[in-house]
Every structure is written in structure tokens, then in C-alpha cells.
mmCIF file of C-alpha atoms and ligand atoms in Angstrom:
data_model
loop_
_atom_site.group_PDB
_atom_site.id
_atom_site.type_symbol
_atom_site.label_atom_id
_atom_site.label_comp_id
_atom_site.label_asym_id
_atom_site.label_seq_id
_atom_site.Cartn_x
_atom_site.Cartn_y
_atom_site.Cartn_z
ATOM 1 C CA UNK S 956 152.906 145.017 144.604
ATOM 2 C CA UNK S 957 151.289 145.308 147.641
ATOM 3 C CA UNK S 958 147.397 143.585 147.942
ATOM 4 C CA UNK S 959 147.521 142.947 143.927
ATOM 5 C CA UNK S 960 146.263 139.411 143.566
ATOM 6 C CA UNK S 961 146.581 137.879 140.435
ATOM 7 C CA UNK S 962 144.823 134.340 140.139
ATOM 8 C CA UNK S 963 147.323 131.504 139.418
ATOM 9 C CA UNK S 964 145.454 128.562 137.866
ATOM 10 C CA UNK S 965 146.138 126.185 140.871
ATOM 11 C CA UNK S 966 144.587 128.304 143.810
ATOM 12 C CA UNK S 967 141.579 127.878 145.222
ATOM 13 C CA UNK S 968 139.869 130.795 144.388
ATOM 14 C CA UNK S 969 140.983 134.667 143.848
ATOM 15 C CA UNK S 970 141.297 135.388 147.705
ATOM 16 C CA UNK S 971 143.862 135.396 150.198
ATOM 17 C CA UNK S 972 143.444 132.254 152.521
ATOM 18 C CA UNK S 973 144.170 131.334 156.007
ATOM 19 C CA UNK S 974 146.804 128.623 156.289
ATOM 20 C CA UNK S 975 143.753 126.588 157.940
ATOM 21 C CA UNK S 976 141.361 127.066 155.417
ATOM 22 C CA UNK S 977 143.923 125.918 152.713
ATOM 23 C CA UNK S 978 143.998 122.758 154.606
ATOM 24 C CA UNK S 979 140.086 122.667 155.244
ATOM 25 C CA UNK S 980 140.005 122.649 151.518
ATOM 26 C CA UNK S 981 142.910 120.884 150.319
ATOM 27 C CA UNK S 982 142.377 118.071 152.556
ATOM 28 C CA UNK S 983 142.342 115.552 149.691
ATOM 29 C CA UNK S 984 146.225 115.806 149.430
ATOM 30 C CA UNK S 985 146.776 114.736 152.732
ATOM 31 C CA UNK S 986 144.677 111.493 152.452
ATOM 32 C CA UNK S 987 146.325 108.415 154.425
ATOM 33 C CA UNK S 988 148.533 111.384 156.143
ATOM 34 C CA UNK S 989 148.403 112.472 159.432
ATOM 35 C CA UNK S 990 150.158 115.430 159.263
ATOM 36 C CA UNK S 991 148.757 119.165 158.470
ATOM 37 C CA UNK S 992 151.461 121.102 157.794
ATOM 38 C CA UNK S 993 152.671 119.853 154.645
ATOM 39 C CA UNK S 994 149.890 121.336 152.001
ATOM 40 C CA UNK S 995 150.882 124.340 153.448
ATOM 41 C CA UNK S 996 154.604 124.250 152.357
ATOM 42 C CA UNK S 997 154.049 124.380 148.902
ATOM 43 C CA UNK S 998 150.776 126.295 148.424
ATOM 44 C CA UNK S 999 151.850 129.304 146.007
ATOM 45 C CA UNK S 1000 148.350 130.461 147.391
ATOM 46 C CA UNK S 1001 150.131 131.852 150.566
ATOM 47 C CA UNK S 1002 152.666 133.809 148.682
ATOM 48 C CA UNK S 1003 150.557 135.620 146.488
ATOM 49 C CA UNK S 1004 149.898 138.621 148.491
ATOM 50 C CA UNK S 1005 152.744 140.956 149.710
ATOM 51 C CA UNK S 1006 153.606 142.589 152.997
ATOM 52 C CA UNK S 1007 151.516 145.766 152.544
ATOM 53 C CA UNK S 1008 153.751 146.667 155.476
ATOM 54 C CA UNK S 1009 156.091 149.282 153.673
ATOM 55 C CA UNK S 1010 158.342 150.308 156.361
ATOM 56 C CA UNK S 1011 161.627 148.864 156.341
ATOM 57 C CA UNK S 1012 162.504 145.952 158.340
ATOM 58 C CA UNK S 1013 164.922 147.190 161.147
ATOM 59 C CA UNK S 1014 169.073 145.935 160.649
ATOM 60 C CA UNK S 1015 171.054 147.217 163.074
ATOM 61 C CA UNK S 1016 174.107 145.145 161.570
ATOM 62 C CA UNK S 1017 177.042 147.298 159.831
ATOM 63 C CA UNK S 1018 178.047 146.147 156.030
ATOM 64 C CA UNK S 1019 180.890 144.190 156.038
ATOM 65 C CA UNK S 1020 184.510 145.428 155.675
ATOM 66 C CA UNK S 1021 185.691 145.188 152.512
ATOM 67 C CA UNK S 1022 183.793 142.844 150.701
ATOM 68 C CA UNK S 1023 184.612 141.788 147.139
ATOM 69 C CA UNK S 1024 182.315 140.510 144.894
ATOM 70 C CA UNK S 1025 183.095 137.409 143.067
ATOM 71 C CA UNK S 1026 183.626 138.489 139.341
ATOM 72 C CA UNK S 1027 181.912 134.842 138.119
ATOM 73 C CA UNK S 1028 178.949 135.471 140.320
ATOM 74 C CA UNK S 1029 178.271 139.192 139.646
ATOM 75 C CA UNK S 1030 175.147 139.123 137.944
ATOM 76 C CA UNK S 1031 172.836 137.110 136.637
ATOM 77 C CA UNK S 1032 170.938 139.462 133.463
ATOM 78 C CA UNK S 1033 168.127 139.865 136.279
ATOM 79 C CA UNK S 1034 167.171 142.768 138.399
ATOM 80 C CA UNK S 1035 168.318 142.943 142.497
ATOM 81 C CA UNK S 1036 165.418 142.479 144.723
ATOM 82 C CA UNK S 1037 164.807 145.362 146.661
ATOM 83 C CA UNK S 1038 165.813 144.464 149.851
ATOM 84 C CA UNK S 1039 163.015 145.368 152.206
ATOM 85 C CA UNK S 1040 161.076 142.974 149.859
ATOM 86 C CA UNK S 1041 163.291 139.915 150.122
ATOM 87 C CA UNK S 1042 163.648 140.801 153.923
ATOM 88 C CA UNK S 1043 159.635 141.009 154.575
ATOM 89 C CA UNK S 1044 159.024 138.161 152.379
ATOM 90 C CA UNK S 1045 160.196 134.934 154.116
ATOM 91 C CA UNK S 1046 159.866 131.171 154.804
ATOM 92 C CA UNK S 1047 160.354 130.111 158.128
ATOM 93 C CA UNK S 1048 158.080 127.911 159.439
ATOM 94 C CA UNK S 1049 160.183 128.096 162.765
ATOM 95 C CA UNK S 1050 158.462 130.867 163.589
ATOM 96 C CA UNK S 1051 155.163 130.483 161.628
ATOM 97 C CA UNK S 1052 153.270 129.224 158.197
ATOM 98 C CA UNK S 1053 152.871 132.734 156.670
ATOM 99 C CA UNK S 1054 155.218 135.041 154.916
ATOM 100 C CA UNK S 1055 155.340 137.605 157.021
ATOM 101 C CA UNK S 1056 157.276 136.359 160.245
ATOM 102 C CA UNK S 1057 159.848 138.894 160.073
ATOM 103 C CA UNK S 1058 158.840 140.307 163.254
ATOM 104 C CA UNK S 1059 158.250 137.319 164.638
ATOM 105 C CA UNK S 1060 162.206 135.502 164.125
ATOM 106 C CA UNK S 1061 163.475 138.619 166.022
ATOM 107 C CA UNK S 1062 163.055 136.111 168.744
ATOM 108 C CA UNK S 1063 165.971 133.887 167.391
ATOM 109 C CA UNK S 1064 168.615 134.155 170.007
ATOM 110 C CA UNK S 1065 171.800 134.222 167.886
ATOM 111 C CA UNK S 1066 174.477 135.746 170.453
ATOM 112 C CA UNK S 1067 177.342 132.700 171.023
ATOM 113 C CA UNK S 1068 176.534 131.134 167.963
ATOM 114 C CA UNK S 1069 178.219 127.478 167.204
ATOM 115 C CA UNK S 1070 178.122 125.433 164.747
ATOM 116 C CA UNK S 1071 178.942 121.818 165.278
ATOM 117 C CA UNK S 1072 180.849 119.308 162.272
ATOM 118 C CA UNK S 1073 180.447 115.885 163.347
ATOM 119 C CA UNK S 1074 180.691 112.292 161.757
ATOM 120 C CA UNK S 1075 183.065 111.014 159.638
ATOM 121 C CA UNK S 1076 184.933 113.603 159.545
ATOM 122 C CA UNK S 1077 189.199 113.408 160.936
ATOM 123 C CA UNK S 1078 189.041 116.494 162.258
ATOM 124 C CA UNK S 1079 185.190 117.103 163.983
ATOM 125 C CA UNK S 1080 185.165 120.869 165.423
ATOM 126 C CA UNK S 1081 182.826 123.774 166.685
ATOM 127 C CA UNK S 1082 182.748 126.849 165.435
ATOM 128 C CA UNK S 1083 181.825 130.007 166.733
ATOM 129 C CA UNK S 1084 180.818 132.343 164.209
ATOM 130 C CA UNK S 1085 184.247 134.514 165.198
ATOM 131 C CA UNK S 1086 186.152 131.329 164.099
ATOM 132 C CA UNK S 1087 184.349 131.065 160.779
ATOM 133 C CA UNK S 1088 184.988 134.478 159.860
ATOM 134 C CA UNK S 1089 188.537 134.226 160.165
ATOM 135 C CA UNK S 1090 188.744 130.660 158.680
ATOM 136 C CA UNK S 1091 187.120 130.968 155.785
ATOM 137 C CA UNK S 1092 187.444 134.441 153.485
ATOM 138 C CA UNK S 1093 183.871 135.584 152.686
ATOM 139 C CA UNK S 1094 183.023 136.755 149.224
ATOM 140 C CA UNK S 1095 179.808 138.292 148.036
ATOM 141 C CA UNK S 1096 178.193 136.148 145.016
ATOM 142 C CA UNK S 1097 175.092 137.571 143.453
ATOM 143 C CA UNK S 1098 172.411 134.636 142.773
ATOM 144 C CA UNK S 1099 168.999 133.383 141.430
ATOM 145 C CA UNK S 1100 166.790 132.091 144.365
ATOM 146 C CA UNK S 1101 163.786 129.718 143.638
ATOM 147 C CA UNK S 1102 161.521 128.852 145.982
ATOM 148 C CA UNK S 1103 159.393 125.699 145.306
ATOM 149 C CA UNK S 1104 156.299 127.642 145.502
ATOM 150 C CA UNK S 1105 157.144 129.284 142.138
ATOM 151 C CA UNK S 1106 158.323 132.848 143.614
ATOM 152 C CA UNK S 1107 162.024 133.911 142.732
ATOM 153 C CA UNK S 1108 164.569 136.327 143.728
ATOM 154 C CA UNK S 1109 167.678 137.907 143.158
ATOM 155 C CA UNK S 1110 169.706 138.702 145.735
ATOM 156 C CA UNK S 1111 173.734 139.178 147.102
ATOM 157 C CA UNK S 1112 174.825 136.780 149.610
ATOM 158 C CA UNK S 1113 177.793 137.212 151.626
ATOM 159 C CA UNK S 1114 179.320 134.015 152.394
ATOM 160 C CA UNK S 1115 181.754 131.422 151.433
ATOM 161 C CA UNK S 1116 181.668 127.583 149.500
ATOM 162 C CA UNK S 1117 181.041 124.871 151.525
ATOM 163 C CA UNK S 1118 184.030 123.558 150.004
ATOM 164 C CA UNK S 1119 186.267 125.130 152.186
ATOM 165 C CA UNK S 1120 184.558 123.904 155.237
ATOM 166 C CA UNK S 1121 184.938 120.212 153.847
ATOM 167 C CA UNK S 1122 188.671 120.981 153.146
ATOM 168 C CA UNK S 1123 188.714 122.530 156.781
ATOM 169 C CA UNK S 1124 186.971 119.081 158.636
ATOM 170 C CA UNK S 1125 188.164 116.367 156.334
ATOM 171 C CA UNK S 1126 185.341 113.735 155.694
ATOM 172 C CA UNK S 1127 186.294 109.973 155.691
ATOM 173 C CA UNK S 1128 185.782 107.948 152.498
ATOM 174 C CA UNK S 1129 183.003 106.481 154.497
ATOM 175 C CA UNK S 1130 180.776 109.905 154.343
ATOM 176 C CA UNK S 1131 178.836 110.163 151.550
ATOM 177 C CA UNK S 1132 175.666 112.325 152.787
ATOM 178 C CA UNK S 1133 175.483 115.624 154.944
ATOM 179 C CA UNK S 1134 172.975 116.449 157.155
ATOM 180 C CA UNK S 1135 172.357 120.347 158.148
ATOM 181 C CA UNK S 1136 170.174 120.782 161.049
ATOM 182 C CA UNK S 1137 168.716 123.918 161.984
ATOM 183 C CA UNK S 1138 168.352 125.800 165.399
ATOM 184 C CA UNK S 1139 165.162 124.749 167.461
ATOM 185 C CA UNK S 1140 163.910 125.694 170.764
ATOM 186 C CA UNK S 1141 159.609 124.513 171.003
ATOM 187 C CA UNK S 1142 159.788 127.678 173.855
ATOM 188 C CA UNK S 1143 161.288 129.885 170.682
ATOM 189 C CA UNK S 1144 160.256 128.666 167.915
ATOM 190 C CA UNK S 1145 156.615 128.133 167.956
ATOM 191 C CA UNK S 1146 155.782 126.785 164.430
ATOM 192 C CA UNK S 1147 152.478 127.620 162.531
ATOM 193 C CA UNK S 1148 149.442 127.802 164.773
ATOM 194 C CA UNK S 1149 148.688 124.833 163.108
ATOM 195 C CA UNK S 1150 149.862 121.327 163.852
ATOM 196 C CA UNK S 1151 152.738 121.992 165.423
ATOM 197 C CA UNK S 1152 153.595 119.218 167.318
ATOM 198 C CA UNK S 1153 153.328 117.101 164.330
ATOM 199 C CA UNK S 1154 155.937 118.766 162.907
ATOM 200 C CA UNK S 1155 159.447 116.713 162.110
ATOM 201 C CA UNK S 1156 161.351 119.392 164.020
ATOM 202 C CA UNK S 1157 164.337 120.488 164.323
ATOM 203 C CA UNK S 1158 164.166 121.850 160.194
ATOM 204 C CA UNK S 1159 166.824 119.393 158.782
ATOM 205 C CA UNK S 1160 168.406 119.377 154.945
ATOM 206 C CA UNK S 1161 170.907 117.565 153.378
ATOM 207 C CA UNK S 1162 173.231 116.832 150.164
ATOM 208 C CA UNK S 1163 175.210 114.421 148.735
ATOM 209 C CA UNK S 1164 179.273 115.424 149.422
ATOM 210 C CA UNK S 1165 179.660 115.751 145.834
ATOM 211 C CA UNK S 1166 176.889 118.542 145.529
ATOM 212 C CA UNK S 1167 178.144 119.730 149.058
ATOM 213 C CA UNK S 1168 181.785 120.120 147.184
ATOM 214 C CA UNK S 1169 180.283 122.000 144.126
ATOM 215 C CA UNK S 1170 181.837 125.790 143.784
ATOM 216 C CA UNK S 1171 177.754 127.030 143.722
ATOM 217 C CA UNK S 1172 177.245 125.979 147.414
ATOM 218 C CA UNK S 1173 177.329 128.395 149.764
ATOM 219 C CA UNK S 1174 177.506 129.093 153.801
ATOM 220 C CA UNK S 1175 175.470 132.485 153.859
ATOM 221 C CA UNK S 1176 176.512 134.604 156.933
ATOM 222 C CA UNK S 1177 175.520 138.009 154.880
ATOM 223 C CA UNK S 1178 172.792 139.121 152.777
ATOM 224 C CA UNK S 1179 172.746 142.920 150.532
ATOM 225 C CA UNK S 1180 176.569 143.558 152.385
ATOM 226 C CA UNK S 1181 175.939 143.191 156.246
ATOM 227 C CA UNK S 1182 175.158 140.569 158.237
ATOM 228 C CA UNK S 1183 171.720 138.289 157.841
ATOM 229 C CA UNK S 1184 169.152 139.715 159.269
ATOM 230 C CA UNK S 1185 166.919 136.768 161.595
ATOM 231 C CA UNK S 1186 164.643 135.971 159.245
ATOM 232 C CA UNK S 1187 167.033 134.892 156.413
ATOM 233 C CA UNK S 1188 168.588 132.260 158.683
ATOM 234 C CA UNK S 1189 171.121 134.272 160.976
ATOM 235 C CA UNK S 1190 173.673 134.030 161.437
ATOM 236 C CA UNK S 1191 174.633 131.224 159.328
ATOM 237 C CA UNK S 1192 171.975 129.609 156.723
ATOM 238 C CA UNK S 1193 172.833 127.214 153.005
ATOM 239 C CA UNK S 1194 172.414 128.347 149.772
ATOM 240 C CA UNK S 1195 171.576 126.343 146.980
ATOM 241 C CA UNK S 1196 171.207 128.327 143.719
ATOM 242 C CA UNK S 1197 170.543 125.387 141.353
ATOM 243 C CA UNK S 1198 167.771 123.781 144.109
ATOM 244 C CA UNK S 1199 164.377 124.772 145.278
ATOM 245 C CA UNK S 1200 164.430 127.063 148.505
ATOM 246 C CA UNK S 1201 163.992 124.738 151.010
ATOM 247 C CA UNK S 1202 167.061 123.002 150.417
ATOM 248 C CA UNK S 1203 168.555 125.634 152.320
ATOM 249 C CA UNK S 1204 168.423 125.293 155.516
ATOM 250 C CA UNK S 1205 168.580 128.742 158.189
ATOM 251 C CA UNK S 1206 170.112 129.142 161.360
ATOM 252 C CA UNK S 1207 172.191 126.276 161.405
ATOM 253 C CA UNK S 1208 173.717 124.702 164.680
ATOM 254 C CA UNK S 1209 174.987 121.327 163.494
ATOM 255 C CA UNK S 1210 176.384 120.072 159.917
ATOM 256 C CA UNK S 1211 177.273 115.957 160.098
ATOM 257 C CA UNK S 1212 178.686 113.588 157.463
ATOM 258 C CA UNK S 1213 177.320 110.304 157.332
ATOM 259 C CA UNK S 1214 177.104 107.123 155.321
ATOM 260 C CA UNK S 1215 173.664 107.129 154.257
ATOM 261 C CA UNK S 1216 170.799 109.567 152.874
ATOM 262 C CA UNK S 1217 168.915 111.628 155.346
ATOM 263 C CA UNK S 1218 165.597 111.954 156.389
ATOM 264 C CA UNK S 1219 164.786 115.591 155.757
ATOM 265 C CA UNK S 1220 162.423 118.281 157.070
ATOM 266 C CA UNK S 1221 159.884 118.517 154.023
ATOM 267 C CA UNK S 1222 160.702 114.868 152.364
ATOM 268 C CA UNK S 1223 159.483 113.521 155.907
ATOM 269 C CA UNK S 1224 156.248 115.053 155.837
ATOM 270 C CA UNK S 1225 155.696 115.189 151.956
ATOM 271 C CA UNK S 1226 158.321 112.903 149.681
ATOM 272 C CA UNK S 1227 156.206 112.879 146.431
ATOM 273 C CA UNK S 1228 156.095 117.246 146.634
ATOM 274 C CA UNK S 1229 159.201 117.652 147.844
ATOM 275 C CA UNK S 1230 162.145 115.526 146.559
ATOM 276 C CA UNK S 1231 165.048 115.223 147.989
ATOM 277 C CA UNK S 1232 167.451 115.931 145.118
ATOM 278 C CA UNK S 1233 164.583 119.208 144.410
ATOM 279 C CA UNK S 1234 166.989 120.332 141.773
ATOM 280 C CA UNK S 1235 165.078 123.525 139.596
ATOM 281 C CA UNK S 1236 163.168 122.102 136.418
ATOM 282 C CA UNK S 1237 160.493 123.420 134.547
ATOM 283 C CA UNK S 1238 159.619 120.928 132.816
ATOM 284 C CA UNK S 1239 158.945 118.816 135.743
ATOM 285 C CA UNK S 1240 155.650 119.927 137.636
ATOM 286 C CA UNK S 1241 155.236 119.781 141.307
ATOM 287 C CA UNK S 1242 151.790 117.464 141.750
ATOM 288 C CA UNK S 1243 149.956 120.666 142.655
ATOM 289 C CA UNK S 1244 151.090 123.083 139.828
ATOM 290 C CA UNK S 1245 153.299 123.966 137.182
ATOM 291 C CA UNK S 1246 157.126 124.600 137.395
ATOM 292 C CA UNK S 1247 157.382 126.520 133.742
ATOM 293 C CA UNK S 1248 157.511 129.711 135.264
ATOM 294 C CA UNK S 1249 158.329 131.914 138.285
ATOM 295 C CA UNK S 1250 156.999 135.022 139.699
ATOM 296 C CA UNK S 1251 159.410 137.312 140.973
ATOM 297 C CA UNK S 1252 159.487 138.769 144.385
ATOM 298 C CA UNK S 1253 158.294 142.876 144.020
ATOM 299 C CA UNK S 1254 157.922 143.470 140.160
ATOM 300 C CA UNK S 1255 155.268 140.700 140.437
ATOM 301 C CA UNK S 1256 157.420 140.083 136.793
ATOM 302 C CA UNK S 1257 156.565 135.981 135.480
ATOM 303 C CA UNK S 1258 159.604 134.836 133.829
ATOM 304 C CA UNK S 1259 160.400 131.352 132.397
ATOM 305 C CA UNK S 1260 161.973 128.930 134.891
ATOM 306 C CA UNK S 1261 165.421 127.830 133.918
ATOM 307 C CA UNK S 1262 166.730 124.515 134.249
ATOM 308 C CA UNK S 1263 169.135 124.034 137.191
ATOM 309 C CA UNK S 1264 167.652 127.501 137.983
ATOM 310 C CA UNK S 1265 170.142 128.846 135.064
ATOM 311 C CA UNK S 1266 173.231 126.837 136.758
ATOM 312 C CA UNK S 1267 173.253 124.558 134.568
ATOM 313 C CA UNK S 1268 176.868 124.850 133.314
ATOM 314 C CA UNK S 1269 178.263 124.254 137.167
ATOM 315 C CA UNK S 1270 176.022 121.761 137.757
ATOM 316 C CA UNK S 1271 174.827 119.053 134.777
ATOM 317 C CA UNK S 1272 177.379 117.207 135.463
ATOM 318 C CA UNK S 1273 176.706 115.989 138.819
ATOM 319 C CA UNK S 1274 173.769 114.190 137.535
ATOM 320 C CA UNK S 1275 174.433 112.666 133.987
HETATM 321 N N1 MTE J 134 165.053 126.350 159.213
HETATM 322 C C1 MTE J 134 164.367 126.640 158.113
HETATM 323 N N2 MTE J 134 165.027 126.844 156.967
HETATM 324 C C2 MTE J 134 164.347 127.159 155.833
HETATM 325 C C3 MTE J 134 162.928 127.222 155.827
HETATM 326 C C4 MTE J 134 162.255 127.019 157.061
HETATM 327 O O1 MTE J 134 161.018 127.073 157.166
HETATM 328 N N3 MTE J 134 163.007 126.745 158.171
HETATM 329 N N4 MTE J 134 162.242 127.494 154.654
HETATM 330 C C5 MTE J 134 162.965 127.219 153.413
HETATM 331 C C6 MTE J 134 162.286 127.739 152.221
HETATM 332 S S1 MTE J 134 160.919 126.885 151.672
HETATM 333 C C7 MTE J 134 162.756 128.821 151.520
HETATM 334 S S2 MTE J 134 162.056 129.311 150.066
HETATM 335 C C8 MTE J 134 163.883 129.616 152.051
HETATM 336 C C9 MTE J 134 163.458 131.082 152.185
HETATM 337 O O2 MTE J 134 164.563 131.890 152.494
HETATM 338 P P1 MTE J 134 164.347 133.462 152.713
HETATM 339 O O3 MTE J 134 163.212 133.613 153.680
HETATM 340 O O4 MTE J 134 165.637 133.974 153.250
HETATM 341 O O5 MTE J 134 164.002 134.027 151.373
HETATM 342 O O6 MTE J 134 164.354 129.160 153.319
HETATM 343 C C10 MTE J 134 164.396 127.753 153.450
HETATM 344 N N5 MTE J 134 165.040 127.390 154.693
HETATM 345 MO MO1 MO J 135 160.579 127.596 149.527
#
């Protein structure tokens, strides 16, 4: 719904708002913090206003060969997200604090892509993205998305479980964490105009193994049948169905398994807003507004949250 701004309880007022002015006016969250970037992050206010941009977004990439659709992950009793919505519509603060940095993450150089699996692993190896193609069988799997800012989406990732890469490396009984760290060039990937430097760059994430081993997560390498397009994390990005958004970390160069928690991108510069766990729950409020419901990407539709984001079956268990 391009321009339509509807008023959510928490925002400032009923305009759209510069990134800086948001922090001009929200500076009382960052008391005894020296950081900027961080109100930003979560501030629904920023995502309340669609691309009025209607062209397409250009994808030169041909649709996969082939691809089957995993029957247990074929639906989820919600519409598809068009997909020049979900593909104009993006976090990636790599490449600026607004949604609409399509354009701007052309500049991600993906060509001779590799991945490197380090730590406690037996058998550490890089990947280029030829090798994880052939490795590891890639399925499409139709899921929920929840960002933390209270937008949703529903869209078909091509990919495979991370299982298979754990299988494939091996982890030591010593690993217990695993860090995902995404590409990062300061010549590439400017940031937001604001406070850049300040920034905990390069974006990290990370899991426990026993969440990493869970049949929901997923290595994204596809999105709507052909290969991600930059701004969804090309050419290899997590996916976390049960979690917020930004436990999924795009673009990802190296993937290590180590003994203790890791810092992370958002935890770093905001642990009481962004938890490290993050798992979906409306009943649990972020400080700055409510978790209840969600707004979803295009319709502009408000739906109830679900706990576990609706995964609650594959899931619970990991954290009785
Ligand atoms: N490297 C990196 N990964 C990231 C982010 C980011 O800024 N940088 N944003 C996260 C957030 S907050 C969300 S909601 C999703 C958005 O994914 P999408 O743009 O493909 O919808 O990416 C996540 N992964
Ligand atoms: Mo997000």
C-alpha cells in the first residue's frame, strides 16, 4: 500500500521520519549509550511506509532446475508475498538504515563466493557456492518471516537445513555455540549515513548447536525459485522461521563453532531490545512496543502474532 500511513501507537507522530530525526527524538533510549544506530533497528516507524517505487526490482538469475517443494513446509494458511514487495522491502543495514536499499546492495560483489566452517569442527572446509550446491540437495520450504519491528511475510526459500552442513563438518563435543558472520567491506558496504563507524561490524549472528541442528533452520541460497537476489543476503543468508528477522544473518562468508555464546551484531549495541535467544512471542513486548500483532508486508493485513512464529510444534521443545 504504497504512501498509506496508518499510526501505530508507539511512533512518534503520523509522519514518515528520517532515521536522524528518530534518533533526535528518541534520544532517551540511548541514555548511558554511545552508540546511534541501535533505536533505529527496531523503530517500526521506518517500516511503515512502502516503496512507492512500483517497478520491479531487476533478477537476472534463472529459477532453479527442478526444485521440489517440501510437502511439510508447503504452506502455512497465509497468503505469498508478492515478490517485488518482499524484494523492495529489506533490512540491510550493510548498505543503509532505510528499507529501501535494494538498489543500493547491487554493490555486493558475490562472484567466487566462499564460505568458511571453522572451530571445533574435525573436518573445517571452504565452500564455494558450486560445492554447496552439489553437497547439499536444495529443497524449497514455504515459511512465516517476522521481523522484530512487527512486519511479517510469507515467502519460498530455496535452500537446505543447516543440519546437513553440521553432518558435513562434524563439530567436536567441545562446540556448543555458532557464530555466522556476514560479508563486510567499509569501501562496499557503507552503513546508514548515520554513525557508522560505531557500528559492531562485520553483521554477526549466532545459535546454540541444538537450535542450529533443528529441521526449521535453513541455509537460503534461493528465494520465489531462483537464486537470492542481493538484497535478501546473496548468495547464501540463515533463516530462522521461529526467531525475529535479524537472527538471520545475509551474505555469509564465515560460519564457526565455538565453546561459548557470541557477541552478536544487534545484542552488542542493544541487549535489553534485542535478545539473543529473540525467539517470536507475543506476549512478550519489545521495551518500545507491543509484540501481539504483526503487519504484513503489501496487504498492510494486522494479524495476531503466533508463538514461536506458529513453529511451535518443531520447536517447544528446545526450550522447556
Ligand atoms: N548482514 C545482515 N543481515 C541481516 C540484516 C542486516 O542488516 N545485515 N538485517 C536482518 C533483519 S532485521 C531482517 S528483518 C532480515 C530481513 O531480510 P529481508 O530483507 O530478506 O526480508 O535480515 C536480517 N539479516
Ligand atoms: Mo528485522
Amino acid at each position: 500500500m504504497p504512501n498509506i500511513h496508518i499510526p501505530k501507537p508507539w511512533e512518534i507522530s503520523g509522519r514518515e521520519v528520517t532515521p536522524e530525526s528518530v534518533f533526535m527524538n528518541r534520544r532517551h533510549f540511548l541514555k548511558g549509550l554511545t552508540v546511534a544506530g541501535l533505536s533505529i533497528a527496531g523503530a517500526p516507524i521506518l517500516g511503515c511506509a512502502q516503496n512507492s517505487d512500483s517497478a520491479a526490482p531487476p533478477t537476472d538469475a534463472p529459477k532453479f532446475d527442478g526444485l521440489k517443494r517440501n510437502p511439510d513446509f508447503a504452506q502455512v494458511n497465509r497468503p505469498l508475498t508478492d515478490e517485488a514487495v518482499a524484494a523492495k522491502y529489506n533490512n540491510f543495514y550493510e548498505f543503509g538504515g532505510t528499507k529501501s536499499i535494494w538498489k543500493k546492495a547491487q554493490a555486493l560483489p558475490t562472484e567466487n563466493w566462499k564460505v568458511e566452517v571453522t572451530g571445533l569442527v574435525r573436518n573445517p572446509r571452504t565452500y564455494d557456492m558450486d560445492d554447496i550446491k552439489k553437497k547439499f540437495p536444495l529443497e524449497e520450504r514455504i515459511y512465516r518471516f517476522r521481523c522484530v519491528e512487527a512486519w511479517a511475510m510469507v515467502v519460498p526459500w530455496t535452500g537446505f537445513p543447516m543440519k546437513l552442513l553440521i553432518d558435513d563438518v562434524e563439530p567436536t563435543a567441545e562446540a556448543k555455540f555458532v557464530r555466522f558472520t556476514s560479508f563486510y567491506d567499509p569501501k562496499i558496504t557503507k552503513g546508514p549515513t548515520f554513525s557508522f563507524s560505531r557500528l559492531p561490524w562485520p553483521y554477526t549472528e549466532g545459535l546454540r548447536i541444538d537450535e542450529m541442528a533443528n529441521e526449521l533452520a535453513f541455509f537460503a541460497v534461493g528465494i520465489y525459485g531462483h537464486a537470492l537476489p542481493k538484497q535478501h543476503g546473496a548468495p547464501i543468508r540463515q533463516v530462522m522461521p521461529w526467531k525475529y528477522g535479524f537472527k538471520g544473518a545475509k551474505s555469509i562468508v564465515k560460519i564457526e563453532f565455538i565453546d561459548h555464546q557470541p557477541a552478536t551484531f544487534w545484542n552488542t549495541l542493544q541487549p535489553k531490545e534485542y535478545l539473543f535467544e529473540a525467539n517470536v512471542n507475543p506476549q512478550k513486548p519489545h521495551p518500545r512496543w507491543s509484540q501481539a500483532t504483526e503487519r504484513m508486508l503489501g496487504s498492510g493485513e494486522r494479524l495476531p502474532t503466533l508463538l514461536y512464529n506458529g513453529y511451535a510444534e518443531y520447536v517447544a521443545q528446545l526450550y522447556g
